[in-house]
Short mmCIF file of C-alpha atoms (C1' of nucleotides) in Angstrom, two decimals:
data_model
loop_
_atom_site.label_atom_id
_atom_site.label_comp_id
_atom_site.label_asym_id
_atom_site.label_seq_id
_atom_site.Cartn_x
_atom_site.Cartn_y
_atom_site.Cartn_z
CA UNK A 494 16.55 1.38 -13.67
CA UNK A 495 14.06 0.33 -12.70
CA UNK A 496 16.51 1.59 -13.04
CA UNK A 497 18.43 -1.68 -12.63
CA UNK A 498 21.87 -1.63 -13.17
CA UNK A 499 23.32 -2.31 -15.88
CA UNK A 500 26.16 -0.48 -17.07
CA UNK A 501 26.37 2.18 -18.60
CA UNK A 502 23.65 2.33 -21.07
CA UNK A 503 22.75 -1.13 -21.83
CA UNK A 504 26.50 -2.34 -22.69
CA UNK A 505 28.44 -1.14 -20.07
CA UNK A 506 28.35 -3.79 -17.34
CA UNK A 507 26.61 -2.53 -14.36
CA UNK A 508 27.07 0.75 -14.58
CA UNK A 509 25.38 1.31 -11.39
CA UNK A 510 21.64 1.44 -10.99
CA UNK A 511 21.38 1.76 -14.79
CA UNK A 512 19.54 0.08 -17.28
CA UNK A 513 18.41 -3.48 -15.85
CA UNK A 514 16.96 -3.29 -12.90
CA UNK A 515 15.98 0.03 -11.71
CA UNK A 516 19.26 -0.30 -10.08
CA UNK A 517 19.95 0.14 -6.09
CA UNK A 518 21.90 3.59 -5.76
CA UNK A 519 22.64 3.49 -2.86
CA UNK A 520 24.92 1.19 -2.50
CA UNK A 521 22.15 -0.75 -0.54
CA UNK A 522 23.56 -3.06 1.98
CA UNK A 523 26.89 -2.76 1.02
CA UNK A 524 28.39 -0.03 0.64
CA UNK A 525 28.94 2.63 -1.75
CA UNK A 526 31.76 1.93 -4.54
CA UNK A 527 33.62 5.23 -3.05
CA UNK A 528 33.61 8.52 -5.57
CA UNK A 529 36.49 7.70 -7.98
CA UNK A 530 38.60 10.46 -8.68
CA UNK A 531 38.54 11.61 -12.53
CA UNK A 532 34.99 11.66 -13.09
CA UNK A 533 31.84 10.29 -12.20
CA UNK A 534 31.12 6.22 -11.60
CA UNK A 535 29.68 6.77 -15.27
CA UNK A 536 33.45 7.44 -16.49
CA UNK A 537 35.32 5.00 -14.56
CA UNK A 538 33.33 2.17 -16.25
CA UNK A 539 34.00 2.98 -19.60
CA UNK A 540 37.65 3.34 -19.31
CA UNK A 541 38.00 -0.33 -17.52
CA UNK A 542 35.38 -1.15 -21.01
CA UNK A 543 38.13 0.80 -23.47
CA UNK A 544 41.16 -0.89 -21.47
CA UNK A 545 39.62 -4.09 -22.51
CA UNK A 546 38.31 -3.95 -25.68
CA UNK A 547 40.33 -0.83 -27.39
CA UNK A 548 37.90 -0.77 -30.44
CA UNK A 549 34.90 -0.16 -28.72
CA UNK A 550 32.70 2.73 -29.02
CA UNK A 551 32.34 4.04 -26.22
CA UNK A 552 30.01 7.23 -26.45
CA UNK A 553 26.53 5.39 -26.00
CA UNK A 554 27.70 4.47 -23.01
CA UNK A 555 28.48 8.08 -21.50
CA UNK A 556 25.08 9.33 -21.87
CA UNK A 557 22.84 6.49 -21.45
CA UNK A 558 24.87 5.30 -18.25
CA UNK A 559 24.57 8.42 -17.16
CA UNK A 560 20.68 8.59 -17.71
CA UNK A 561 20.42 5.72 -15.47
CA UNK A 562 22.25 6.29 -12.80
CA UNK A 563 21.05 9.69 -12.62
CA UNK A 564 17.43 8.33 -12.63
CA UNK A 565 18.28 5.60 -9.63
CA UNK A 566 20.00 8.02 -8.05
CA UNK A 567 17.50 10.26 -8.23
CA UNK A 568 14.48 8.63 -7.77
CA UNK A 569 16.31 7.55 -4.13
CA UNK A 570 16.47 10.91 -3.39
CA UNK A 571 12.82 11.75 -4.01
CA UNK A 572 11.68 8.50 -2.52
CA UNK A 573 12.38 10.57 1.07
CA UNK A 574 9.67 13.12 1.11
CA UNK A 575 6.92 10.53 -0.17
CA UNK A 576 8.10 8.67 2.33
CA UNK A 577 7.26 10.34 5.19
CA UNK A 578 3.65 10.84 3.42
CA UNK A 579 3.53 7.40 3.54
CA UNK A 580 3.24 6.81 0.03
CA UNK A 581 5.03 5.33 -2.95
CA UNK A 582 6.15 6.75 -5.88
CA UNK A 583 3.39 5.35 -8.17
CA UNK A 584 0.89 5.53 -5.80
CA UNK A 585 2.00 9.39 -6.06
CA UNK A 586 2.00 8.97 -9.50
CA UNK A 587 -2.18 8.18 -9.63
CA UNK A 588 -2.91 11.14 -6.50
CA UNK A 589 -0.68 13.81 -8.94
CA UNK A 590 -2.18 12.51 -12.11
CA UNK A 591 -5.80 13.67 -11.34
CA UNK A 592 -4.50 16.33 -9.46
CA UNK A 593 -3.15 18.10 -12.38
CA UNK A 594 -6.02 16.70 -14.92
CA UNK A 595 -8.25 18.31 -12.64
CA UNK A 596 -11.26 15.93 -13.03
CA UNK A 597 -12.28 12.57 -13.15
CA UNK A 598 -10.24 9.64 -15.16
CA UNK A 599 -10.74 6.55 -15.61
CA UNK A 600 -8.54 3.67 -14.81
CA UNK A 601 -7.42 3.22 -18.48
CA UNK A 602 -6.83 6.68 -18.49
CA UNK A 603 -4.82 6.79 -15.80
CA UNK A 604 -2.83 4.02 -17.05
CA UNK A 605 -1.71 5.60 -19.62
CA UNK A 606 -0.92 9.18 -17.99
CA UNK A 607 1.22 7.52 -15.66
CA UNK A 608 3.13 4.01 -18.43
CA UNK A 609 1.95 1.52 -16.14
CA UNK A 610 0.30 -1.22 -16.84
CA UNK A 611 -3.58 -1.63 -15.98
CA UNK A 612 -3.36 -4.59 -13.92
CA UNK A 613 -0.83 -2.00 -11.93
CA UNK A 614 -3.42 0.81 -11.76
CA UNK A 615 -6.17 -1.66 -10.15
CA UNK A 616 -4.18 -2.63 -7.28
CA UNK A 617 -2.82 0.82 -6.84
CA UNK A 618 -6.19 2.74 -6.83
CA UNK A 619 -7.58 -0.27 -4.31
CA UNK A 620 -4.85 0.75 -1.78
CA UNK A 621 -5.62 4.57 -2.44
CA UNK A 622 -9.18 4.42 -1.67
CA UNK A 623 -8.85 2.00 1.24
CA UNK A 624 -7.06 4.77 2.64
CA UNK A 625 -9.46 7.53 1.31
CA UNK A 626 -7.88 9.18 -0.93
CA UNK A 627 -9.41 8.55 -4.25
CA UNK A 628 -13.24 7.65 -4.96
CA UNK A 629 -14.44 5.44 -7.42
CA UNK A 630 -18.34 5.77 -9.34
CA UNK A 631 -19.38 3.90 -12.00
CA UNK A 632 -20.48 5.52 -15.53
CA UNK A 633 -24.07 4.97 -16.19
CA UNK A 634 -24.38 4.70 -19.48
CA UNK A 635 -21.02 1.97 -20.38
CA UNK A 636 -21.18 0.12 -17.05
CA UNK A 637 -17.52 -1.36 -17.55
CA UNK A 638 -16.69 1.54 -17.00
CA UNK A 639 -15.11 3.65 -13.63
CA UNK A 640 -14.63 7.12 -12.96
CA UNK A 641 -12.18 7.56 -10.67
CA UNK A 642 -11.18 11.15 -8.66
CA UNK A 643 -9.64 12.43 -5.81
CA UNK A 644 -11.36 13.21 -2.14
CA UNK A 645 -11.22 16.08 -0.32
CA UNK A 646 -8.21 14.42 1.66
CA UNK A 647 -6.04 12.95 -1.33
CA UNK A 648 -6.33 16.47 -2.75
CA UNK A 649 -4.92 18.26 0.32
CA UNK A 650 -2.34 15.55 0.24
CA UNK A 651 -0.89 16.47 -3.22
CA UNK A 652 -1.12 19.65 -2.53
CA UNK A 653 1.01 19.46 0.71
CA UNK A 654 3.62 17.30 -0.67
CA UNK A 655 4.08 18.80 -3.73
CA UNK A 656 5.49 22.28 -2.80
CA UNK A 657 7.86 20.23 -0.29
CA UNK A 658 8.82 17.80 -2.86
CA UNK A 659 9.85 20.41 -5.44
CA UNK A 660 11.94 21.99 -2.67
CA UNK A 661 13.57 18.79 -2.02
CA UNK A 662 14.48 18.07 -5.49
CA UNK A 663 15.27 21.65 -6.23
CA UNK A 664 17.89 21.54 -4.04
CA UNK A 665 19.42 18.29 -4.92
CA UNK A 666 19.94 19.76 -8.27
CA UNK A 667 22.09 22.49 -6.72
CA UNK A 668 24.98 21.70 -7.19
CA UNK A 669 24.37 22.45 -11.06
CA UNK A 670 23.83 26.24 -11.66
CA UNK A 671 20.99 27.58 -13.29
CA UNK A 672 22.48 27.91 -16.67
CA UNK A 673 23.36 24.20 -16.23
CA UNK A 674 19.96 23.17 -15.57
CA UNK A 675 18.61 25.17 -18.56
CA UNK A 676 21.42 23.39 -20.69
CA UNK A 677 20.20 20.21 -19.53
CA UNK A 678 16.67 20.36 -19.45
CA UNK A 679 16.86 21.56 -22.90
CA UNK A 680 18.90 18.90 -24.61
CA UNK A 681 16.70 16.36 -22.71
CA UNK A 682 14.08 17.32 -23.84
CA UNK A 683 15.07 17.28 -27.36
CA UNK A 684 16.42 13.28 -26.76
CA UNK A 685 13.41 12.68 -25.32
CA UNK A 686 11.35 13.79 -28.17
CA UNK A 687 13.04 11.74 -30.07
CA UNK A 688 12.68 8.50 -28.01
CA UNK A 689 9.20 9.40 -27.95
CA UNK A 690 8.65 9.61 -31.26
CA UNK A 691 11.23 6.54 -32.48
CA UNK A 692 9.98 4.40 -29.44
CA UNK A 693 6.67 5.59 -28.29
CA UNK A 694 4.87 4.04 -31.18
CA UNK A 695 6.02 1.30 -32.61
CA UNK A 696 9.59 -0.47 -31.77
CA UNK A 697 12.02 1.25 -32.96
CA UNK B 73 11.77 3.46 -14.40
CA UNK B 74 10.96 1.48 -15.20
CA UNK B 75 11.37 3.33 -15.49
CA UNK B 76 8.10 3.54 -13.53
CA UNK B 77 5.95 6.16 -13.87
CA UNK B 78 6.12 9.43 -11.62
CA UNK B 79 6.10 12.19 -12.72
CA UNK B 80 8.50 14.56 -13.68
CA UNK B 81 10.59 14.44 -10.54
CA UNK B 82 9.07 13.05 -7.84
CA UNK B 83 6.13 15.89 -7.89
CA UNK B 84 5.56 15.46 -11.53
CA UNK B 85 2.47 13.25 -10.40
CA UNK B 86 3.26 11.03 -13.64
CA UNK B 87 5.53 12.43 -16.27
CA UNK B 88 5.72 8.64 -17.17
CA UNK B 89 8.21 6.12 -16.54
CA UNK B 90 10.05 8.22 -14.52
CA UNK B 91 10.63 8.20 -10.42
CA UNK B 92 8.64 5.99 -8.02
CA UNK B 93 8.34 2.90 -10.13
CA UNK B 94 10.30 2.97 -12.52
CA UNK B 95 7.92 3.02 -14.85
CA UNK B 96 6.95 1.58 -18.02
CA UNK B 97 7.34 3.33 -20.92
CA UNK B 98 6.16 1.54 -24.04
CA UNK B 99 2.78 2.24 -22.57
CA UNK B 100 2.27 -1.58 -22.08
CA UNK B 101 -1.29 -3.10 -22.40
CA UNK B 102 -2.81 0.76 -22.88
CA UNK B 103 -1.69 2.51 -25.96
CA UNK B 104 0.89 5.50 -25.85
CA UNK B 105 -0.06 8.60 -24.67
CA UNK B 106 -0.08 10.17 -28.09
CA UNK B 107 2.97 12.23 -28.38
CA UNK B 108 1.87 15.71 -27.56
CA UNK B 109 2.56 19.02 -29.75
CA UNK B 110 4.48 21.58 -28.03
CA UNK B 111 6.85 19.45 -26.86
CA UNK B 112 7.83 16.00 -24.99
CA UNK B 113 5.54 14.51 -22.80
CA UNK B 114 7.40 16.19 -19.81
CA UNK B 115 6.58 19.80 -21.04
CA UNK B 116 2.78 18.95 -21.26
CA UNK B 117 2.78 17.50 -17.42
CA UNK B 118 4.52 20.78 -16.79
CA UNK B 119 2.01 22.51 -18.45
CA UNK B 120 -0.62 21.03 -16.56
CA UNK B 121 0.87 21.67 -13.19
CA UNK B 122 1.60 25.35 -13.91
CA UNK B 123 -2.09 25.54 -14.91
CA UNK B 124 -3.21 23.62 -11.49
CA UNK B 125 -0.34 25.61 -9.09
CA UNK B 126 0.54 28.69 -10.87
CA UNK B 127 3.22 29.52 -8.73
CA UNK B 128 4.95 26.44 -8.19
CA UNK B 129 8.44 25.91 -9.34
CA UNK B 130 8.39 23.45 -12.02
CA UNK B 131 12.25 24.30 -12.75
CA UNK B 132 13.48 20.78 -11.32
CA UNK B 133 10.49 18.37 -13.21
CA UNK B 134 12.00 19.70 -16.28
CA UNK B 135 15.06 17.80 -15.28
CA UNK B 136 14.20 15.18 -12.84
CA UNK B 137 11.16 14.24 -14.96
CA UNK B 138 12.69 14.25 -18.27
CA UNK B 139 15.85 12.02 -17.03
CA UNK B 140 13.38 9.28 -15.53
CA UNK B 141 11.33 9.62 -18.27
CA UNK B 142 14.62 8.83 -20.68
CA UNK B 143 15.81 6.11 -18.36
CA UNK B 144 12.56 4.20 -18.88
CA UNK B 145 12.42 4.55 -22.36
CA UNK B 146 16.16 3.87 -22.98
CA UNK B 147 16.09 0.53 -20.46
CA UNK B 148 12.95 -0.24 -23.00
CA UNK B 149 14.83 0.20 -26.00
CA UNK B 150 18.05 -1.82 -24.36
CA UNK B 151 16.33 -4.70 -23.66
CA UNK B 152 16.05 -5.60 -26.95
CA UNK B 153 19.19 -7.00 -27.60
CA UNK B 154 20.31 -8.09 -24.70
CA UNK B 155 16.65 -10.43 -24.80
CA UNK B 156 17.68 -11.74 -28.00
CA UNK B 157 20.82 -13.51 -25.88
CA UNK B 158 18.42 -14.63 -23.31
CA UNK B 159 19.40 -11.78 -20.77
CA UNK B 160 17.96 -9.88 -18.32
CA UNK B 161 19.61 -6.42 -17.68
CA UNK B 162 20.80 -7.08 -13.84
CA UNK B 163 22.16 -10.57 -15.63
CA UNK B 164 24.16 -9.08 -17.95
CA UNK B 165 25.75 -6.40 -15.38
CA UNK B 166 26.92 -8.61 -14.04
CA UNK B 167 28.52 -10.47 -16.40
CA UNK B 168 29.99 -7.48 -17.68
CA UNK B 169 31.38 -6.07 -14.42
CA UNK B 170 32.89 -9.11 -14.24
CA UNK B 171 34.38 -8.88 -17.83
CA UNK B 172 35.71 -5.27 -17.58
CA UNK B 173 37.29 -5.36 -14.79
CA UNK B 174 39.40 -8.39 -15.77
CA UNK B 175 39.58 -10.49 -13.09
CA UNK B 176 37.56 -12.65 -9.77
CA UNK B 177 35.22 -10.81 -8.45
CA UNK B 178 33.33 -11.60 -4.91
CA UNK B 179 29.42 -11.66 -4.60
CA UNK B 180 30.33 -8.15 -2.37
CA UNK B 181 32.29 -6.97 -4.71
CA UNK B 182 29.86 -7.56 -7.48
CA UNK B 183 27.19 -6.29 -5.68
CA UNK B 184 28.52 -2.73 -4.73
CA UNK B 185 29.68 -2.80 -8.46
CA UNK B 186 26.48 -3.36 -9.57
CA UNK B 187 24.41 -0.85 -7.03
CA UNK B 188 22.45 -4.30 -6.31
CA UNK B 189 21.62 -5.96 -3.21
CA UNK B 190 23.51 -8.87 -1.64
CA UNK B 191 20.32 -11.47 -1.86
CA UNK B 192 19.80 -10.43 -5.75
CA UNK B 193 23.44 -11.14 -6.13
CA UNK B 194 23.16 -14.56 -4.80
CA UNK B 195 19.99 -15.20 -7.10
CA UNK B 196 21.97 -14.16 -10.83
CA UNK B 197 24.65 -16.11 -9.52
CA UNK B 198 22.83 -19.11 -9.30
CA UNK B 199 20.89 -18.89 -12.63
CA UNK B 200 24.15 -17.73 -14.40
CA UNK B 201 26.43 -20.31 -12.96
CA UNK B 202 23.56 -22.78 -14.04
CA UNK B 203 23.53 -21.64 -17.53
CA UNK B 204 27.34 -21.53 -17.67
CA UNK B 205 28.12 -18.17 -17.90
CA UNK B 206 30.19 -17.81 -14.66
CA UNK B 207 32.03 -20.13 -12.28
CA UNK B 208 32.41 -20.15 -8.30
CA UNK B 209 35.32 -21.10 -6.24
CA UNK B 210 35.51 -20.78 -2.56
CA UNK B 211 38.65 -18.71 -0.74
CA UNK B 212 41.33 -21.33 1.23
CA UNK B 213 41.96 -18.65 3.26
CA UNK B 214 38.91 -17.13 4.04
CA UNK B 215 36.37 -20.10 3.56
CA UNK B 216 33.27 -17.32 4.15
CA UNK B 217 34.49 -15.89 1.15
CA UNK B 218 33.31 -16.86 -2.40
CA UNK B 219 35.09 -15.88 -5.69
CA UNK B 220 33.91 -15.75 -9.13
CA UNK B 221 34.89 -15.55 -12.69
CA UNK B 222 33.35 -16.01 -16.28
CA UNK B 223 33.55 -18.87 -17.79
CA UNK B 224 34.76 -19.13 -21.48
CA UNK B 225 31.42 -19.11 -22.93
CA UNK B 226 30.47 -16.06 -20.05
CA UNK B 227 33.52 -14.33 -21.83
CA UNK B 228 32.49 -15.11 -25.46
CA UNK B 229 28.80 -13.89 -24.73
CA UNK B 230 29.66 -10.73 -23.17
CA UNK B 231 31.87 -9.72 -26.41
CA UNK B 232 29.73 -10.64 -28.72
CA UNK B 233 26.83 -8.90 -27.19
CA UNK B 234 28.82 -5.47 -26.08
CA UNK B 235 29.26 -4.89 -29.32
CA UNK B 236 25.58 -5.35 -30.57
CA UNK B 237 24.19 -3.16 -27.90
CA UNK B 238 26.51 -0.46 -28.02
CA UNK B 239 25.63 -0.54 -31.95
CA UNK B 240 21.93 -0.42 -30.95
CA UNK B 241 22.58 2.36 -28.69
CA UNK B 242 24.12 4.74 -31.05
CA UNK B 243 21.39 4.29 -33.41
CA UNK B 244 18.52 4.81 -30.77
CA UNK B 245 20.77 7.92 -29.31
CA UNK B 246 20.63 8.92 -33.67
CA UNK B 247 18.24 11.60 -33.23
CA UNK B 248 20.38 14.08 -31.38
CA UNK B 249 23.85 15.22 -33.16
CA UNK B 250 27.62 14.79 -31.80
CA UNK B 251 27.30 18.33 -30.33
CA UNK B 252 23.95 17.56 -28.44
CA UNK B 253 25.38 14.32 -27.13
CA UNK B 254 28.77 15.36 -26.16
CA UNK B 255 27.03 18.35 -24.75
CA UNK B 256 24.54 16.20 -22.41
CA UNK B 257 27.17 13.68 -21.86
CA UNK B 258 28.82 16.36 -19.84
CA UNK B 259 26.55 17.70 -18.55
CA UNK B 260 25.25 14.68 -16.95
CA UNK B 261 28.60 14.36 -15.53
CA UNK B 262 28.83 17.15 -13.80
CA UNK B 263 25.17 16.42 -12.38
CA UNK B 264 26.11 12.75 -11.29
CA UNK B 265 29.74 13.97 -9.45
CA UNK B 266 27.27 16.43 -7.65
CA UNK B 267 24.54 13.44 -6.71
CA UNK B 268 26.88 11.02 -6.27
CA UNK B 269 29.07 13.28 -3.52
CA UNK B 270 25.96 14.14 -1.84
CA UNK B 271 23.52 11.13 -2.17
CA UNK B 272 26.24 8.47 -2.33
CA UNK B 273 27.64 8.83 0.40
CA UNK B 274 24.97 9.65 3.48
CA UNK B 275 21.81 11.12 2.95
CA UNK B 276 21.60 14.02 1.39
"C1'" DG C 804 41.40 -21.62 23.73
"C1'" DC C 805 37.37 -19.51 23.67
"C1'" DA C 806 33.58 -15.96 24.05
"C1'" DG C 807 31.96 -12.04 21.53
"C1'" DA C 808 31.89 -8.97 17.90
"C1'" DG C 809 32.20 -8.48 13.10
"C1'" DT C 810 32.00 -9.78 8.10
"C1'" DG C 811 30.58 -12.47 3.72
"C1'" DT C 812 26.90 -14.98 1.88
"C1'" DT C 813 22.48 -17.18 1.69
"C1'" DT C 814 17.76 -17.91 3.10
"C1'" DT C 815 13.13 -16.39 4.30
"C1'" DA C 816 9.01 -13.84 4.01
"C1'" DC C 817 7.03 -10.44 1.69
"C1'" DT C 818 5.85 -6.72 -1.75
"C1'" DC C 819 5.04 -5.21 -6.18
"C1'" DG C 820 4.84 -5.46 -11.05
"C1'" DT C 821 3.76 -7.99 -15.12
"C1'" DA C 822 1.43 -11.06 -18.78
"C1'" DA C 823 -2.21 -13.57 -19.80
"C1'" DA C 824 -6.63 -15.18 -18.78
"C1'" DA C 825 -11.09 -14.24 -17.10
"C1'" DC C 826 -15.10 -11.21 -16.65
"C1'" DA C 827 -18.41 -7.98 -17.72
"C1'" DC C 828 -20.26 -5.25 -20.79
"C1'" DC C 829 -21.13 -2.72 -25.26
"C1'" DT C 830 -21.93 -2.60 -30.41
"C1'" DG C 831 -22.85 -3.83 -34.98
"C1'" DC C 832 -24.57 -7.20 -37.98
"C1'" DT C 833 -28.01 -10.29 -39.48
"C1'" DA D 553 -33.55 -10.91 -30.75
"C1'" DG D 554 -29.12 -12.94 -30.72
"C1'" DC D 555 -24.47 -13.57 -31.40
"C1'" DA D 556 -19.53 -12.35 -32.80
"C1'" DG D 557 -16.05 -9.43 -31.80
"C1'" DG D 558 -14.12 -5.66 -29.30
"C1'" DT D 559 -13.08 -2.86 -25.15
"C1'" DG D 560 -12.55 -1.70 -19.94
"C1'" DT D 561 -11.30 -3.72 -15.75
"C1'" DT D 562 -9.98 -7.25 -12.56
"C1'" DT D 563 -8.04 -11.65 -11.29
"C1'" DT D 564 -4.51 -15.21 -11.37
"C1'" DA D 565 -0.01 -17.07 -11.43
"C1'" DC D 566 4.40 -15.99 -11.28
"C1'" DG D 567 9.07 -13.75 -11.40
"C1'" DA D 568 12.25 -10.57 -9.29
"C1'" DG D 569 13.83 -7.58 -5.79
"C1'" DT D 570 14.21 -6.21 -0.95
"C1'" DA D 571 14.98 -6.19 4.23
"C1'" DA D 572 15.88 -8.73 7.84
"C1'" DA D 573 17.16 -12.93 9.85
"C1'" DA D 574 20.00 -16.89 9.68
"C1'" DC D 575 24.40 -19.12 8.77
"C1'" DA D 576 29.10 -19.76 8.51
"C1'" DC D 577 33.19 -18.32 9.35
"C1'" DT D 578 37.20 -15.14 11.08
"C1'" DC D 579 39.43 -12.20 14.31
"C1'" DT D 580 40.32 -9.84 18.71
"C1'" DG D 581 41.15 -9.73 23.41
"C1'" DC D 582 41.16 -11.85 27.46
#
DNA sequence: GCAGAGTGTTTTACTCGTAAAACACCTGCT
DNA sequence: AGCAGGTGTTTTACGAGTAAAACACTCTGC
């Protein structure tokens, strides 16, 4: 979802680069299902779900679907610009994470800035200083302990690609108007505090 | 997305769980982040770039970075469930694309349906046809062509787990009203038709 | 009829993430 | 001191997904 698939929230039955997996967007080798007419993919799912089992509620389905397919989708889109930087998402993930810290953090840390997992973090910060853009010192007085920050050149690289990548995604999100995008920022944020709270700690 | 990490958006340089990977969300091996006051975890990252690059625009994190952020921890929440019955996410799209749209299916067909790639196709095929779930019969007229349907205990899985999850979903969903969720619900429709006119198809 | 292009599916080689184990080190107790 | 238990980080083994190649087959035009 990832952002696999998965349907429309979790129950909908591949609801397109959903829940699962990450989910491919776009349309990946083959090729796209083809814009339905009378809604989004989201919609068309749910009424083949509602055709087959009347009963059903449906509503979970209409926002969490959505979620995830607007994350794959997304997430495909943004995956250009790092692209051409040469770097991943979560490698971009680390570089931005001490970028807007502003000092030094240490592997843990980072782990937990960015909800991956530690073993994760290692192999990513090993590819970023290979390629210079992170350093790594040890702390003197706990020696299990590394300090990680950015160089000179993994700086100037966040700092390039994040003006370009803020264009990019601003204008993906055109095609909602800025009262949209206030509506819809706002409401999910309020979800997400929510999750965070009911999920975050604890399961559920 | 997981909901990997990323950050809010793609420039969000970690607003958790969000773009590049696709992030993990329960915060894994390293303890959550600590919810923050003031706001979701996307505000604070926000926050923290604003304080970095005071004149960025962080209008589209607020929105990028809280859907992938929501994705991960809703795919989190999801799995529950559908783990209970022994499935993976990309498993059970599949299963369910085949069950709501009522009839054979081809590994293409599934695939588009599914936003998944060919080869990953071909892999839940095998393990679900070797647990029983689903059945294969080759075309006569076409013998390139493969075509495949649930079995009866595919079927009789699928509705008894639909209803479980969509249960499950409501109550994680809880925290925001009717109002609030029809509200996003549309609101994430009118985003998707946008993204899915402009990313589905081409590139942007 | 038969080459050549095209399509549906599977295989191959590889990447990346995870969980769990292994390490390395600190800390508190005795 | 010395050891038991805990924490920070890395390593190991493995599962899952992808892209690209390989297969298998069909269809078109000559």
């Amino acid at each position: 979802m990832t952002a696999g698939s998965g349907g429309t929230g979790a129950a909908d039955g591949a609801v397109g680069g959903t829940v699962t997996g990450t989910g491919r967007l776009d349309g990946g080798p083959a090729g796209p299902p083809a814009p339905v007419n009378g809604g989004d993919t989201v919609a068309k799912v749910v009424r083949q779900w509602r055709a087959v089992h009347p009963g059903l509620d449906t509503g979970p389905m209409e926002i969490i679907g959505r979620v995830n397919r607007c994350a794959a989708l997304l997430q495909q889109a943004e995956d250009a610009p790092l692209r051409r930087a040469g770097l991943t998402r979560p490698e971009f993930d680390v570089l931005g994470t001490l970028r807007r810290t502003g000092h030094e953090l240490t592997p843990s840390e980072i782990a937990r800035e960015t909800f991956s997992s530690g073993a994760a973090v290692t192999k990513r910060l090993k590819q970023l200083s290979e390629r210079g853009l992170v350093e790594r010192r040890g702390d003197d007085r706990d020696r299990r302990v590394a300090h990680v920050r950015l160089t000179d050149a993994g700086r100037d690289l966040v700092d390039t690609i994040i003006p370009e990548q803020l264009g990019y995604e601003s204008a993906v999100l055109a095609g909602l108007d800025g009262a949209g995008q206030r509506a819809l920022a706002e409401l999910l944020g309020e979800l997400l505090i929510q999750l965070e709270g009911r999920l975050g700690s604890s399961h559920l």
